[in-house]
Amino acid sequence: MNNLSMDNLNEPKYKKLIDYIIEYIKNGDLKPNDKIFSELELMDRFNISRHTVRKAFDRLVNEGWLYKVQGKGTFVSYPSANLKRDGKLIAVVTTYLGDYIFPEIIEGIENVLTQKGYSIILGNTDNKIEKERVVLKNLLSNNLCGLITEPTKSVFSNPNNDIYQQFINRGIPIMFINGHYNDFKSSYIIEDDIHAGYIATKHLVLEGHERIGGIFKSDDMQGHRRYQGFVKCLREYNIEIPEKGVIWYSTEDRDDFFNDKDYINILLRRLNNCSAVVCYNDQIAVRILDILKNNGLRVPDDYSIVSFDNSNIAQTAEVKLTTVAHPKAVMGERAANALLEIIDDKSLLIQEKMEPKLVIRESTKKV
């Protein structure tokens, strides 16, 4: 590491350092995943400033020669990371593909990308960790420009972070939608689920309800954040949190929980003292409508219900649902545009929340 000359005054020092490191990599003296020289080492060796070193590192990261791992340092990327990606292929991975709000999200993504000359490859995880791993590993064999993905069981520490890191190492930027992993630094476009939970609950409070139950999903970020908004609203209006009336379920519980007779009896007992229920999404709300109807209870006369997402089933249900609208296609469009921004400048970190809106229909009433 002694062939770098800073004598040429016509070329910026950071540019000379960039050329030097690239040459070092091309010669094989630094290999993929090797840790690059420290800032201090380069500063002392070549009598340059920390600003010069960081500017060179940032440019090399942006061009795909290096990648950074928070708290560990800067490393050499795979050779493919600094090649121009002419295939213009972007992967889109969601928990589900063919129903509910997902076709509209994907349509929004596809509309933007196709206009820019990109193709997409689709995958889904069924919200299962091992399937997420298989899907991601298979995608690594493609010449991808980027990845738009919905996390799996996002409330937990993700055991597939090592696979996501391989995307980063190869210069493939990642954009999360609907949620993100707290232990993996990333760009994301999400709905403001805390505010969504707040406005759903506030609507019931303003309708005069003081005994408000809730059904939330335990294994994803949206469920926990909607619950946070639920609690925030009840605290603001000095309404007691009905712990017995707050029910949690997981992906694996869902079918049993809302179909099994014993589970249904437990659910009804726990909601017995409530006059209103905040449901995790429209799908759960429709199941609750059926359960209540089958047990001689009416919505909104006996229970008011508010849900989330404003999917097609919210409008076609027997009782049309009051629901907090998910941005769907708009989120897909913004995620696609944001990913394209990062493809052009890999130093960008884009983290945005989209504002939810309440849609009032027939499933709530004043008491």
Short mmCIF file of C-alpha atoms in Angstrom, two decimals:
data_model
loop_
_atom_site.label_atom_id
_atom_site.label_comp_id
_atom_site.label_asym_id
_atom_site.label_seq_id
_atom_site.Cartn_x
_atom_site.Cartn_y
_atom_site.Cartn_z
CA MET A 1 0.00 0.00 0.00
CA ASN A 2 2.73 2.45 -0.99
CA ASN A 3 2.14 3.28 -4.67
CA LEU A 4 -0.40 6.09 -4.24
CA SER A 5 0.97 9.51 -5.14
CA MET A 6 -0.82 12.68 -4.10
CA ASP A 7 1.55 14.92 -6.08
CA ASN A 8 -0.74 15.51 -9.10
CA LEU A 9 -2.51 18.74 -8.14
CA ASN A 10 -4.91 18.55 -11.08
CA GLU A 11 -6.80 15.56 -9.67
CA PRO A 12 -8.73 15.63 -6.37
CA LYS A 13 -7.21 13.49 -3.62
CA TYR A 14 -10.41 11.52 -3.08
CA LYS A 15 -10.45 10.58 -6.80
CA LYS A 16 -6.86 9.32 -6.62
CA LEU A 17 -7.76 7.27 -3.54
CA ILE A 18 -10.75 5.79 -5.42
CA ASP A 19 -8.54 4.76 -8.34
CA TYR A 20 -6.00 3.27 -5.97
CA ILE A 21 -8.54 1.12 -4.09
CA ILE A 22 -10.18 -0.07 -7.34
CA GLU A 23 -6.78 -1.10 -8.68
CA TYR A 24 -6.06 -2.94 -5.42
CA ILE A 25 -9.34 -4.86 -5.81
CA LYS A 26 -8.79 -5.60 -9.51
CA ASN A 27 -5.34 -7.00 -8.76
CA GLY A 28 -6.85 -9.44 -6.29
CA ASP A 29 -5.10 -7.95 -3.28
CA LEU A 30 -8.56 -7.40 -1.78
CA LYS A 31 -11.22 -10.06 -2.32
CA PRO A 32 -15.04 -10.06 -1.90
CA ASN A 33 -16.05 -9.62 1.76
CA ASP A 34 -12.51 -8.54 2.79
CA LYS A 35 -12.56 -5.61 5.17
CA ILE A 36 -11.15 -2.48 3.56
CA PHE A 37 -8.36 -0.39 5.08
CA SER A 38 -9.49 1.68 8.04
CA GLU A 39 -10.01 5.43 7.72
CA LEU A 40 -7.18 6.09 10.16
CA GLU A 41 -4.78 3.81 8.31
CA LEU A 42 -5.40 5.61 5.02
CA MET A 43 -5.22 9.05 6.65
CA ASP A 44 -1.85 8.30 8.26
CA ARG A 45 -0.37 6.47 5.30
CA PHE A 46 -1.15 9.12 2.66
CA ASN A 47 -1.46 12.26 4.80
CA ILE A 48 -5.06 12.93 3.79
CA SER A 49 -8.09 14.07 5.78
CA ARG A 50 -10.92 11.93 7.16
CA HIS A 51 -13.29 13.88 4.88
CA THR A 52 -11.25 12.78 1.83
CA VAL A 53 -11.32 9.13 2.89
CA ARG A 54 -15.05 9.16 3.60
CA LYS A 55 -15.83 10.88 0.30
CA ALA A 56 -13.88 8.17 -1.53
CA PHE A 57 -15.59 5.40 0.44
CA ASP A 58 -19.05 6.87 -0.22
CA ARG A 59 -18.36 7.04 -3.95
CA LEU A 60 -17.05 3.45 -3.99
CA VAL A 61 -20.14 2.24 -2.12
CA ASN A 62 -22.39 4.10 -4.53
CA GLU A 63 -20.57 2.52 -7.51
CA GLY A 64 -20.83 -0.95 -5.99
CA TRP A 65 -17.16 -1.60 -5.22
CA LEU A 66 -17.65 -1.54 -1.45
CA TYR A 67 -20.47 -2.10 1.03
CA LYS A 68 -20.89 -1.03 4.64
CA VAL A 69 -22.06 -3.05 7.65
CA GLN A 70 -23.21 -0.87 10.54
CA GLY A 71 -20.90 -1.23 13.53
CA LYS A 72 -18.42 -3.47 11.68
CA GLY A 73 -16.85 -1.48 8.89
CA THR A 74 -16.52 -1.29 5.11
CA PHE A 75 -16.00 -4.37 2.93
CA VAL A 76 -15.29 -5.34 -0.67
CA SER A 77 -18.37 -6.21 -2.74
CA TYR A 78 -18.79 -9.17 -5.06
CA PRO A 79 -17.45 -8.46 -8.57
CA SER A 80 -20.98 -8.42 -10.01
CA ALA A 81 -21.95 -5.54 -7.74
CA ASN A 82 -19.96 -2.99 -9.75
CA LEU A 83 -21.06 -4.19 -13.16
CA LYS A 84 -23.71 -2.32 -15.11
CA ARG A 85 -26.96 -4.28 -14.82
CA ASP A 86 -28.35 -4.24 -18.34
CA GLY A 87 -31.12 -6.77 -17.63
CA LYS A 88 -33.21 -4.16 -15.76
CA LEU A 89 -34.89 -6.85 -13.68
CA ILE A 90 -36.40 -6.08 -10.25
CA ALA A 91 -37.76 -8.69 -7.84
CA VAL A 92 -41.00 -8.09 -5.93
CA VAL A 93 -41.73 -10.33 -2.94
CA THR A 94 -44.91 -10.08 -0.87
CA THR A 95 -46.43 -12.34 1.75
CA TYR A 96 -49.32 -13.17 -0.58
CA LEU A 97 -49.90 -12.49 -4.28
CA GLY A 98 -53.31 -13.21 -5.70
CA ASP A 99 -55.84 -11.74 -3.30
CA TYR A 100 -56.75 -9.03 -0.83
CA ILE A 101 -54.73 -5.78 -1.28
CA PHE A 102 -51.66 -7.36 -2.88
CA PRO A 103 -52.66 -7.27 -6.58
CA GLU A 104 -53.18 -3.50 -6.31
CA ILE A 105 -49.80 -2.97 -4.61
CA ILE A 106 -48.07 -5.04 -7.29
CA GLU A 107 -49.95 -3.21 -10.04
CA GLY A 108 -48.69 0.11 -8.69
CA ILE A 109 -45.11 -1.19 -8.66
CA GLU A 110 -45.41 -2.65 -12.14
CA ASN A 111 -46.92 0.52 -13.64
CA VAL A 112 -43.89 2.57 -12.60
CA LEU A 113 -41.22 0.01 -13.48
CA THR A 114 -42.55 -0.92 -16.91
CA GLN A 115 -42.69 2.75 -17.88
CA LYS A 116 -39.00 2.97 -16.99
CA GLY A 117 -38.12 -0.13 -19.04
CA TYR A 118 -37.80 -2.60 -16.16
CA SER A 119 -39.23 -6.10 -15.85
CA ILE A 120 -40.32 -7.68 -12.58
CA ILE A 121 -40.08 -11.17 -11.14
CA LEU A 122 -42.62 -12.06 -8.43
CA GLY A 123 -42.34 -14.20 -5.32
CA ASN A 124 -44.40 -14.77 -2.18
CA THR A 125 -43.58 -16.08 1.28
CA ASP A 126 -47.02 -16.96 2.76
CA ASN A 127 -45.62 -15.11 5.80
CA LYS A 128 -43.38 -18.11 6.57
CA ILE A 129 -39.74 -17.60 7.52
CA GLU A 130 -38.35 -20.69 5.79
CA LYS A 131 -40.22 -19.95 2.57
CA GLU A 132 -38.88 -16.39 2.66
CA ARG A 133 -35.38 -17.85 2.84
CA VAL A 134 -35.93 -20.15 -0.14
CA VAL A 135 -37.45 -17.35 -2.24
CA LEU A 136 -34.62 -14.93 -1.48
CA LYS A 137 -31.89 -17.49 -2.17
CA ASN A 138 -33.48 -18.36 -5.52
CA LEU A 139 -33.65 -14.68 -6.46
CA LEU A 140 -29.92 -14.27 -5.86
CA SER A 141 -29.29 -16.38 -8.97
CA ASN A 142 -30.91 -13.66 -11.13
CA ASN A 143 -29.18 -10.56 -12.46
CA LEU A 144 -31.27 -8.21 -10.33
CA CYS A 145 -31.14 -4.42 -10.21
CA GLY A 146 -33.16 -4.23 -7.00
CA LEU A 147 -35.58 -5.89 -4.59
CA ILE A 148 -38.94 -4.65 -3.29
CA THR A 149 -40.07 -6.92 -0.48
CA GLU A 150 -42.59 -7.24 2.31
CA PRO A 151 -41.02 -8.64 5.49
CA THR A 152 -42.12 -11.95 7.00
CA LYS A 153 -43.21 -11.92 10.66
CA SER A 154 -41.65 -8.46 10.87
CA VAL A 155 -42.08 -7.98 14.61
CA PHE A 156 -39.40 -10.60 15.32
CA SER A 157 -35.65 -10.58 14.82
CA ASN A 158 -35.28 -11.99 11.31
CA PRO A 159 -33.23 -15.19 10.88
CA ASN A 160 -32.84 -14.40 7.17
CA ASN A 161 -30.86 -11.21 7.61
CA ASP A 162 -27.79 -13.05 6.29
CA ILE A 163 -29.55 -13.55 2.94
CA TYR A 164 -30.67 -9.92 2.82
CA GLN A 165 -27.06 -8.92 3.52
CA GLN A 166 -25.98 -10.91 0.45
CA PHE A 167 -28.20 -8.65 -1.67
CA ILE A 168 -26.48 -5.61 -0.17
CA ASN A 169 -23.04 -7.16 -0.67
CA ARG A 170 -23.82 -7.65 -4.35
CA GLY A 171 -24.91 -4.07 -4.81
CA ILE A 172 -28.63 -4.90 -5.03
CA PRO A 173 -30.64 -2.25 -3.15
CA ILE A 174 -33.63 -3.32 -1.05
CA MET A 175 -36.91 -1.46 -0.49
CA PHE A 176 -39.27 -2.81 2.18
CA ILE A 177 -43.01 -2.19 2.04
CA ASN A 178 -45.73 -2.51 4.73
CA GLY A 179 -43.10 -3.11 7.40
CA HIS A 180 -39.39 -3.60 8.00
CA TYR A 181 -37.06 -5.46 10.34
CA ASN A 182 -35.87 -3.44 13.34
CA ASP A 183 -32.53 -5.27 13.36
CA PHE A 184 -31.75 -4.60 9.67
CA LYS A 185 -31.05 -1.06 8.50
CA SER A 186 -33.01 -0.50 5.32
CA SER A 187 -35.14 1.77 3.18
CA TYR A 188 -38.89 1.37 3.48
CA ILE A 189 -42.27 2.77 2.49
CA ILE A 190 -44.94 1.93 5.07
CA GLU A 191 -48.32 3.12 6.24
CA ASP A 192 -48.34 5.06 9.50
CA ASP A 193 -49.95 2.17 11.38
CA ILE A 194 -49.81 3.89 14.77
CA HIS A 195 -51.89 6.75 13.42
CA ALA A 196 -54.14 4.23 11.64
CA GLY A 197 -54.87 2.50 14.95
CA TYR A 198 -55.44 5.86 16.58
CA ILE A 199 -58.00 7.18 14.07
CA ALA A 200 -59.85 3.85 13.96
CA THR A 201 -60.24 3.89 17.74
CA LYS A 202 -61.00 7.61 17.88
CA HIS A 203 -63.93 7.11 15.53
CA LEU A 204 -65.45 4.61 17.97
CA VAL A 205 -64.78 6.90 20.93
CA LEU A 206 -66.50 9.81 19.18
CA GLU A 207 -69.46 7.53 18.48
CA GLY A 208 -69.80 7.19 22.26
CA HIS A 209 -68.17 3.78 22.85
CA GLU A 210 -66.24 3.34 26.08
CA ARG A 211 -65.84 -0.45 26.07
CA ILE A 212 -63.71 -1.03 22.99
CA GLY A 213 -62.08 -4.37 22.34
CA GLY A 214 -59.40 -5.19 19.77
CA ILE A 215 -58.15 -8.09 17.70
CA PHE A 216 -54.52 -7.73 16.60
CA LYS A 217 -51.92 -9.85 14.82
CA SER A 218 -49.01 -10.78 17.04
CA ASP A 219 -46.27 -11.62 14.53
CA ASP A 220 -46.07 -8.55 12.34
CA MET A 221 -45.19 -4.91 12.87
CA GLN A 222 -48.55 -3.63 11.62
CA GLY A 223 -50.44 -5.48 14.37
CA HIS A 224 -48.27 -4.07 17.14
CA ARG A 225 -48.30 -0.53 15.77
CA ARG A 226 -52.06 -0.53 15.26
CA TYR A 227 -52.33 -1.67 18.87
CA GLN A 228 -50.06 1.23 19.90
CA GLY A 229 -52.43 3.65 18.20
CA PHE A 230 -55.40 1.93 19.87
CA VAL A 231 -53.80 2.38 23.30
CA LYS A 232 -52.73 5.95 22.56
CA CYS A 233 -56.30 6.94 21.76
CA LEU A 234 -57.82 5.23 24.81
CA ARG A 235 -55.27 6.91 27.08
CA GLU A 236 -55.92 10.29 25.49
CA TYR A 237 -59.66 9.98 26.24
CA ASN A 238 -59.12 8.44 29.70
CA ILE A 239 -60.79 5.18 28.69
CA GLU A 240 -59.69 1.98 30.38
CA ILE A 241 -57.88 -0.58 28.23
CA PRO A 242 -60.07 -3.72 28.35
CA GLU A 243 -57.30 -6.30 28.72
CA LYS A 244 -59.72 -9.21 28.53
CA GLY A 245 -61.11 -7.74 25.31
CA VAL A 246 -57.75 -7.40 23.57
CA ILE A 247 -57.08 -10.58 21.60
CA TRP A 248 -53.90 -11.53 19.78
CA TYR A 249 -53.47 -14.17 17.06
CA SER A 250 -50.59 -15.31 14.82
CA THR A 251 -50.33 -16.44 11.21
CA GLU A 252 -50.42 -20.07 12.33
CA ASP A 253 -53.41 -19.48 14.66
CA ARG A 254 -55.62 -17.69 12.18
CA ASP A 255 -57.67 -20.51 10.65
CA ASP A 256 -58.25 -22.34 13.93
CA PHE A 257 -58.90 -19.17 15.87
CA PHE A 258 -61.82 -18.00 13.75
CA ASN A 259 -63.23 -21.37 12.64
CA ASP A 260 -62.91 -23.71 15.61
CA LYS A 261 -66.01 -23.75 17.83
CA ASP A 262 -64.05 -23.77 21.09
CA TYR A 263 -61.91 -20.82 20.03
CA ILE A 264 -64.98 -18.93 18.88
CA ASN A 265 -66.65 -19.43 22.28
CA ILE A 266 -63.55 -18.06 24.00
CA LEU A 267 -63.53 -15.06 21.66
CA LEU A 268 -67.19 -14.30 22.33
CA ARG A 269 -66.69 -14.51 26.10
CA ARG A 270 -63.76 -12.15 25.96
CA LEU A 271 -65.65 -9.59 23.87
CA ASN A 272 -68.84 -9.96 25.89
CA ASN A 273 -68.44 -6.69 27.80
CA CYS A 274 -67.44 -4.66 24.73
CA SER A 275 -69.71 -2.58 22.52
CA ALA A 276 -67.15 -2.11 19.74
CA VAL A 277 -64.16 -3.94 18.26
CA VAL A 278 -61.11 -2.76 16.33
CA CYS A 279 -60.15 -5.60 13.94
CA TYR A 280 -56.63 -6.08 12.57
CA ASN A 281 -57.82 -6.03 8.94
CA ASP A 282 -60.89 -6.40 6.73
CA GLN A 283 -60.45 -10.16 6.46
CA ILE A 284 -60.66 -10.57 10.24
CA ALA A 285 -63.57 -8.12 10.42
CA VAL A 286 -65.59 -10.19 7.94
CA ARG A 287 -64.96 -13.32 10.01
CA ILE A 288 -66.13 -11.49 13.11
CA LEU A 289 -69.26 -10.37 11.25
CA ASP A 290 -70.05 -14.03 10.49
CA ILE A 291 -69.32 -15.19 14.05
CA LEU A 292 -71.55 -12.51 15.56
CA LYS A 293 -74.37 -13.19 13.09
CA ASN A 294 -74.21 -16.94 13.76
CA ASN A 295 -74.60 -16.21 17.46
CA GLY A 296 -77.59 -13.89 17.10
CA LEU A 297 -75.63 -10.64 17.38
CA ARG A 298 -75.93 -7.77 14.93
CA VAL A 299 -73.50 -5.20 13.56
CA PRO A 300 -73.73 -2.30 14.24
CA ASP A 301 -76.67 -2.67 16.68
CA ASP A 302 -74.90 -4.96 19.16
CA TYR A 303 -71.29 -4.31 18.15
CA SER A 304 -69.63 -1.60 16.11
CA ILE A 305 -66.63 -2.74 14.06
CA VAL A 306 -63.74 -0.80 12.53
CA SER A 307 -61.08 -2.55 10.47
CA PHE A 308 -58.09 -1.70 8.28
CA ASP A 309 -57.10 -1.71 4.58
CA ASN A 310 -60.31 -0.75 2.70
CA SER A 311 -60.01 -3.84 0.52
CA ASN A 312 -62.70 -4.95 -1.91
CA ILE A 313 -64.27 -7.18 0.76
CA ALA A 314 -64.86 -4.11 2.95
CA GLN A 315 -67.29 -2.87 0.32
CA THR A 316 -68.89 -6.21 -0.55
CA ALA A 317 -69.39 -7.56 2.99
CA GLU A 318 -72.95 -8.09 4.18
CA VAL A 319 -72.42 -5.06 6.41
CA LYS A 320 -70.13 -2.64 4.58
CA LEU A 321 -67.13 -1.97 6.78
CA THR A 322 -65.89 1.25 8.29
CA THR A 323 -62.16 0.85 7.69
CA VAL A 324 -58.84 2.69 7.54
CA ALA A 325 -57.75 2.78 3.90
CA HIS A 326 -54.40 1.27 2.91
CA PRO A 327 -52.62 3.25 0.14
CA LYS A 328 -52.23 0.07 -1.98
CA ALA A 329 -51.32 1.11 -5.56
CA VAL A 330 -50.03 4.49 -4.35
CA MET A 331 -47.66 2.70 -1.96
CA GLY A 332 -46.53 0.42 -4.78
CA GLU A 333 -45.83 3.38 -7.04
CA ARG A 334 -43.90 5.25 -4.35
CA ALA A 335 -41.86 2.15 -3.44
CA ALA A 336 -40.92 1.62 -7.09
CA ASN A 337 -39.92 5.25 -7.60
CA ALA A 338 -37.94 5.29 -4.36
CA LEU A 339 -36.08 2.13 -5.36
CA LEU A 340 -35.18 3.69 -8.72
CA GLU A 341 -33.78 6.71 -6.83
CA ILE A 342 -31.58 4.36 -4.79
CA ILE A 343 -30.45 2.46 -7.89
CA ASP A 344 -29.17 5.80 -9.21
CA ASP A 345 -27.59 6.73 -5.88
CA LYS A 346 -26.88 3.79 -3.57
CA SER A 347 -25.92 6.13 -0.73
CA LEU A 348 -29.60 7.08 -0.27
CA LEU A 349 -31.64 5.78 2.66
CA ILE A 350 -35.35 6.43 2.10
CA GLN A 351 -37.74 5.83 5.01
CA GLU A 352 -41.28 7.14 4.59
CA LYS A 353 -44.68 6.72 6.23
CA MET A 354 -47.88 7.22 4.27
CA GLU A 355 -50.85 8.93 5.89
CA PRO A 356 -53.90 6.67 6.50
CA LYS A 357 -57.48 7.83 5.98
CA LEU A 358 -60.70 6.60 7.60
CA VAL A 359 -63.56 5.47 5.35
CA ILE A 360 -66.89 5.47 7.21
CA ARG A 361 -69.55 2.97 6.14
CA GLU A 362 -72.24 0.88 7.87
CA SER A 363 -70.44 -1.14 10.56
CA THR A 364 -70.37 1.58 13.22
CA LYS A 365 -73.08 3.62 14.96
CA LYS A 366 -73.50 6.01 17.85
CA VAL A 367 -74.42 4.66 21.26
#
